[in-house]
Amino acid sequence: MADVVAVHDETPNARTLRLRVPKLMGHLAGQHVDVRLTAPDGYQAVRSYSVASALPSDELEITVEELPDGEVSPYLVRGVSVGDQLEIRGPVGGWFVWHPDDSSPTQLIAGGSGVVPLMSMIRAHAASESLAPFRLLYSVRNPDSVFYRDELARLAMPGASAPLDITYVYTRVAPAGWPTPPGRLDADLLARSVLPAPENPAFFICGATGFVETVSDWLVQSGHDPDRIKTERYGGIGGAS
């Protein structure tokens, strides 16, 4: 069992939960946990949530976006309070992970809530004080949909110990004064925004299935090594957005 020790609203529909897990010895950046809820009648529902935190400790953070008609996410976003307990398994996963000793250029690409496991990588990179190029391309509907807004702004400030470059793509509403109108991510914008193929960057892409598959195809078509592309898919089917 994990104890809920803090909660924080990221957006009107998403919340970060900090969990204290007895005997937890840390986790890898990009892993996830399984959360199981049990109803009074014995019915159980299990969902996987990416870990957003990075530093080794007996605590971890998950960020949950409420899904319409969801069985688990509405409770985690609206019903959980500090002091509650959650049944979890993990952290688990060994494929979609970034290791602090990896000095190669790294490109992260997030669609919506797909930024959660990438935030774990960003935090691990910041803690490592690595000077390797680290870039995030973050596609969101509007400014109010951005997770970790203030922390990302701080980590991307000039002079940070571990440089981070961020490109936002607003698909529906852009901030006032934004230099480009809102619109969906396309192949040309992708090519202009990511680390170039000659640098042989490692890619981590997370989002809805259609988004991940479309972006991966565009990268390969533009000359990137498919063996350097790792993906994590969420349940949605939306394309690049």
Short mmCIF file of C-alpha atoms in Angstrom, two decimals:
data_model
loop_
_atom_site.label_atom_id
_atom_site.label_comp_id
_atom_site.label_asym_id
_atom_site.label_seq_id
_atom_site.Cartn_x
_atom_site.Cartn_y
_atom_site.Cartn_z
CA MET A 1 0.00 0.00 0.00
CA ALA A 2 1.07 3.57 -0.68
CA ASP A 3 0.20 6.56 1.49
CA VAL A 4 -0.96 9.75 -0.21
CA VAL A 5 1.22 12.48 1.33
CA ALA A 6 0.48 15.42 -1.01
CA VAL A 7 -1.80 16.41 -3.87
CA HIS A 8 -1.41 19.21 -6.42
CA ASP A 9 -3.71 20.28 -9.24
CA GLU A 10 -1.78 20.60 -12.51
CA THR A 11 -4.78 21.63 -14.62
CA PRO A 12 -8.55 21.73 -14.02
CA ASN A 13 -8.67 18.05 -15.02
CA ALA A 14 -5.35 16.66 -13.84
CA ARG A 15 -3.78 16.15 -10.44
CA THR A 16 -0.38 15.07 -9.19
CA LEU A 17 -0.33 12.65 -6.25
CA ARG A 18 2.77 12.17 -4.14
CA LEU A 19 2.86 8.66 -2.71
CA ARG A 20 5.04 7.27 0.06
CA VAL A 21 5.80 3.63 -0.65
CA PRO A 22 7.41 1.59 2.16
CA LYS A 23 10.74 0.02 1.16
CA LEU A 24 10.76 1.82 -2.19
CA MET A 25 14.38 2.27 -3.24
CA GLY A 26 13.78 4.61 -6.16
CA HIS A 27 12.82 4.06 -9.77
CA LEU A 28 13.99 4.64 -13.33
CA ALA A 29 12.94 7.71 -15.29
CA GLY A 30 10.08 6.56 -17.52
CA GLN A 31 8.68 3.70 -15.44
CA HIS A 32 5.06 3.36 -14.35
CA VAL A 33 2.99 1.93 -11.51
CA ASP A 34 -0.27 0.01 -11.54
CA VAL A 35 -3.03 1.37 -9.30
CA ARG A 36 -5.84 -0.97 -8.23
CA LEU A 37 -9.14 0.21 -6.79
CA THR A 38 -11.55 -2.20 -5.12
CA ALA A 39 -15.26 -1.38 -4.80
CA PRO A 40 -17.32 -2.42 -1.76
CA ASP A 41 -18.86 -5.23 -3.82
CA GLY A 42 -15.41 -6.60 -4.63
CA TYR A 43 -15.20 -5.29 -8.19
CA GLN A 44 -11.63 -4.26 -9.05
CA ALA A 45 -10.19 -1.92 -11.67
CA VAL A 46 -6.49 -1.54 -12.46
CA ARG A 47 -4.87 1.25 -14.46
CA SER A 48 -1.24 2.10 -15.18
CA TYR A 49 0.14 5.57 -14.50
CA SER A 50 3.55 6.90 -15.38
CA VAL A 51 5.83 8.13 -12.64
CA ALA A 52 6.66 11.83 -12.91
CA SER A 53 9.30 12.12 -10.18
CA ALA A 54 12.96 11.27 -10.53
CA LEU A 55 15.12 11.34 -7.41
CA PRO A 56 15.60 8.07 -5.50
CA SER A 57 13.56 8.02 -2.30
CA ASP A 58 10.66 6.22 -0.67
CA GLU A 59 8.26 8.61 -2.43
CA LEU A 60 7.10 8.93 -6.01
CA GLU A 61 4.68 11.12 -7.91
CA ILE A 62 2.09 10.24 -10.52
CA THR A 63 0.03 12.71 -12.52
CA VAL A 64 -3.45 11.58 -13.50
CA GLU A 65 -5.71 13.20 -16.08
CA GLU A 66 -9.42 12.59 -15.57
CA LEU A 67 -10.98 10.64 -18.42
CA PRO A 68 -14.70 10.83 -19.22
CA ASP A 69 -16.43 7.70 -17.92
CA GLY A 70 -13.15 6.46 -16.46
CA GLU A 71 -13.27 3.86 -13.69
CA VAL A 72 -10.13 4.96 -11.86
CA SER A 73 -9.03 8.44 -12.95
CA PRO A 74 -12.09 10.36 -11.64
CA TYR A 75 -11.49 9.02 -8.16
CA LEU A 76 -7.76 9.80 -8.25
CA VAL A 77 -8.39 13.33 -9.51
CA ARG A 78 -11.51 14.21 -7.47
CA GLY A 79 -11.76 11.78 -4.59
CA VAL A 80 -8.31 11.13 -3.14
CA SER A 81 -7.13 13.14 -0.12
CA VAL A 82 -3.91 13.36 1.84
CA GLY A 83 -3.85 10.48 4.30
CA ASP A 84 -5.63 8.02 2.01
CA GLN A 85 -3.98 4.80 0.91
CA LEU A 86 -3.74 3.33 -2.58
CA GLU A 87 -2.90 -0.19 -3.65
CA ILE A 88 -0.09 -0.05 -6.18
CA ARG A 89 2.33 -2.37 -7.94
CA GLY A 90 5.71 -1.28 -9.21
CA PRO A 91 7.44 0.78 -10.42
CA VAL A 92 7.82 -1.43 -13.48
CA GLY A 93 9.15 -1.10 -17.01
CA GLY A 94 12.63 -1.29 -18.51
CA TRP A 95 12.25 -0.27 -22.15
CA PHE A 96 10.94 3.29 -22.11
CA VAL A 97 13.51 4.65 -19.66
CA TRP A 98 16.26 7.26 -19.74
CA HIS A 99 19.48 6.68 -17.79
CA PRO A 100 21.44 9.59 -16.32
CA ASP A 101 24.71 8.16 -17.64
CA ASP A 102 23.43 8.48 -21.24
CA SER A 103 25.37 11.41 -22.70
CA SER A 104 23.79 11.33 -26.15
CA PRO A 105 21.50 14.12 -27.41
CA THR A 106 17.92 13.38 -26.35
CA GLN A 107 14.66 14.52 -27.92
CA LEU A 108 11.42 14.14 -25.97
CA ILE A 109 8.06 14.48 -27.75
CA ALA A 110 4.81 14.64 -25.77
CA GLY A 111 1.20 14.73 -26.82
CA GLY A 112 -0.97 16.04 -23.97
CA SER A 113 -0.65 13.96 -20.80
CA GLY A 114 2.10 11.98 -22.52
CA VAL A 115 4.45 14.49 -20.93
CA VAL A 116 4.26 12.68 -17.56
CA PRO A 117 6.98 10.03 -18.03
CA LEU A 118 9.04 12.56 -19.98
CA MET A 119 8.91 14.88 -16.96
CA SER A 120 10.57 12.13 -14.94
CA MET A 121 13.35 12.10 -17.54
CA ILE A 122 13.63 15.89 -17.49
CA ARG A 123 13.93 15.91 -13.71
CA ALA A 124 16.51 13.11 -13.78
CA HIS A 125 18.47 15.00 -16.42
CA ALA A 126 18.37 18.18 -14.33
CA ALA A 127 19.58 16.31 -11.25
CA SER A 128 22.44 14.76 -13.23
CA GLU A 129 23.62 18.22 -14.39
CA SER A 130 24.37 16.64 -17.76
CA LEU A 131 25.40 19.05 -20.53
CA ALA A 132 24.11 16.74 -23.26
CA PRO A 133 21.45 18.38 -25.48
CA PHE A 134 17.98 17.73 -24.05
CA ARG A 135 14.92 18.98 -25.88
CA LEU A 136 11.15 18.71 -25.34
CA LEU A 137 8.50 19.17 -28.03
CA TYR A 138 5.17 19.46 -26.20
CA SER A 139 1.86 19.43 -28.09
CA VAL A 140 -1.11 20.66 -26.03
CA ARG A 141 -4.60 22.01 -26.72
CA ASN A 142 -4.14 25.35 -24.95
CA PRO A 143 -2.03 27.05 -22.25
CA ASP A 144 -4.33 25.80 -19.49
CA SER A 145 -3.55 22.22 -20.51
CA VAL A 146 0.18 22.45 -19.81
CA PHE A 147 1.38 20.19 -17.00
CA TYR A 148 4.27 21.35 -14.77
CA ARG A 149 4.18 24.81 -16.34
CA ASP A 150 6.23 26.71 -13.74
CA GLU A 151 8.82 23.99 -13.24
CA LEU A 152 9.38 23.58 -16.98
CA ALA A 153 9.85 27.34 -17.33
CA ARG A 154 12.43 27.31 -14.55
CA LEU A 155 14.33 24.31 -15.94
CA ALA A 156 14.47 25.93 -19.39
CA MET A 157 15.90 29.23 -18.13
CA PRO A 158 19.30 30.28 -19.50
CA GLY A 159 22.11 29.24 -17.21
CA ALA A 160 20.42 26.11 -15.87
CA SER A 161 22.89 23.45 -14.77
CA ALA A 162 21.41 20.95 -17.24
CA PRO A 163 20.20 22.84 -20.35
CA LEU A 164 16.64 22.12 -21.51
CA ASP A 165 15.07 23.49 -24.69
CA ILE A 166 11.27 23.47 -24.98
CA THR A 167 9.03 23.98 -28.01
CA TYR A 168 5.29 24.22 -27.42
CA VAL A 169 2.72 23.43 -30.09
CA TYR A 170 -0.74 24.76 -29.21
CA THR A 171 -3.36 22.97 -31.26
CA ARG A 172 -6.53 24.92 -30.37
CA VAL A 173 -5.74 28.12 -28.45
CA ALA A 174 -2.34 29.83 -28.26
CA PRO A 175 -1.26 32.34 -25.59
CA ALA A 176 -1.72 36.02 -26.34
CA GLY A 177 1.14 37.26 -28.47
CA TRP A 178 2.26 33.76 -29.48
CA PRO A 179 4.26 34.05 -32.73
CA THR A 180 2.31 31.36 -34.60
CA PRO A 181 -1.41 30.58 -34.81
CA PRO A 182 -2.69 27.41 -33.14
CA GLY A 183 -2.66 24.26 -35.24
CA ARG A 184 -1.85 20.59 -35.27
CA LEU A 185 1.70 19.35 -35.38
CA ASP A 186 2.74 18.44 -38.93
CA ALA A 187 5.80 16.88 -40.54
CA ASP A 188 7.42 20.21 -41.46
CA LEU A 189 7.02 21.70 -37.99
CA LEU A 190 8.30 18.49 -36.46
CA ALA A 191 11.41 18.53 -38.64
CA ARG A 192 12.13 22.16 -37.68
CA SER A 193 11.62 21.53 -33.98
CA VAL A 194 13.56 18.37 -33.17
CA LEU A 195 17.26 17.68 -32.92
CA PRO A 196 18.68 17.04 -36.42
CA ALA A 197 19.34 13.55 -37.73
CA PRO A 198 23.14 14.02 -38.07
CA GLU A 199 23.33 14.36 -34.27
CA ASN A 200 21.78 10.86 -33.97
CA PRO A 201 19.52 11.80 -31.05
CA ALA A 202 17.64 9.35 -28.89
CA PHE A 203 13.87 9.88 -29.11
CA PHE A 204 11.26 9.25 -26.43
CA ILE A 205 7.69 9.81 -27.67
CA CYS A 206 4.59 9.50 -25.52
CA GLY A 207 0.94 10.24 -26.19
CA ALA A 208 -2.17 8.80 -27.79
CA THR A 209 -1.58 5.89 -30.15
CA GLY A 210 -2.27 7.85 -33.34
CA PHE A 211 0.00 10.71 -32.24
CA VAL A 212 2.88 8.39 -31.42
CA GLU A 213 2.62 6.37 -34.62
CA THR A 214 2.31 9.44 -36.86
CA VAL A 215 5.23 11.27 -35.27
CA SER A 216 7.41 8.15 -35.39
CA ASP A 217 6.68 7.69 -39.09
CA TRP A 218 7.53 11.32 -39.85
CA LEU A 219 10.83 11.02 -38.00
CA VAL A 220 11.88 7.93 -39.95
CA GLN A 221 10.83 9.56 -43.23
CA SER A 222 13.01 12.57 -42.41
CA GLY A 223 16.10 10.42 -41.90
CA HIS A 224 16.14 9.52 -38.20
CA ASP A 225 17.27 6.06 -37.13
CA PRO A 226 14.22 3.97 -36.16
CA ASP A 227 16.37 2.07 -33.67
CA ARG A 228 16.83 5.33 -31.75
CA ILE A 229 13.07 5.88 -31.33
CA LYS A 230 11.31 4.59 -28.21
CA THR A 231 7.58 5.05 -27.76
CA GLU A 232 4.93 4.78 -25.09
CA ARG A 233 1.26 4.78 -26.10
CA TYR A 234 -1.76 5.84 -24.09
CA GLY A 235 -5.28 4.65 -24.77
CA GLY A 236 -6.41 7.45 -27.08
CA ILE A 237 -6.35 7.13 -30.85
CA GLY A 238 -5.90 10.79 -31.81
CA GLY A 239 -3.32 11.74 -34.42
CA ALA A 240 -0.71 14.47 -34.11
CA SER A 241 -2.40 17.15 -32.05
#
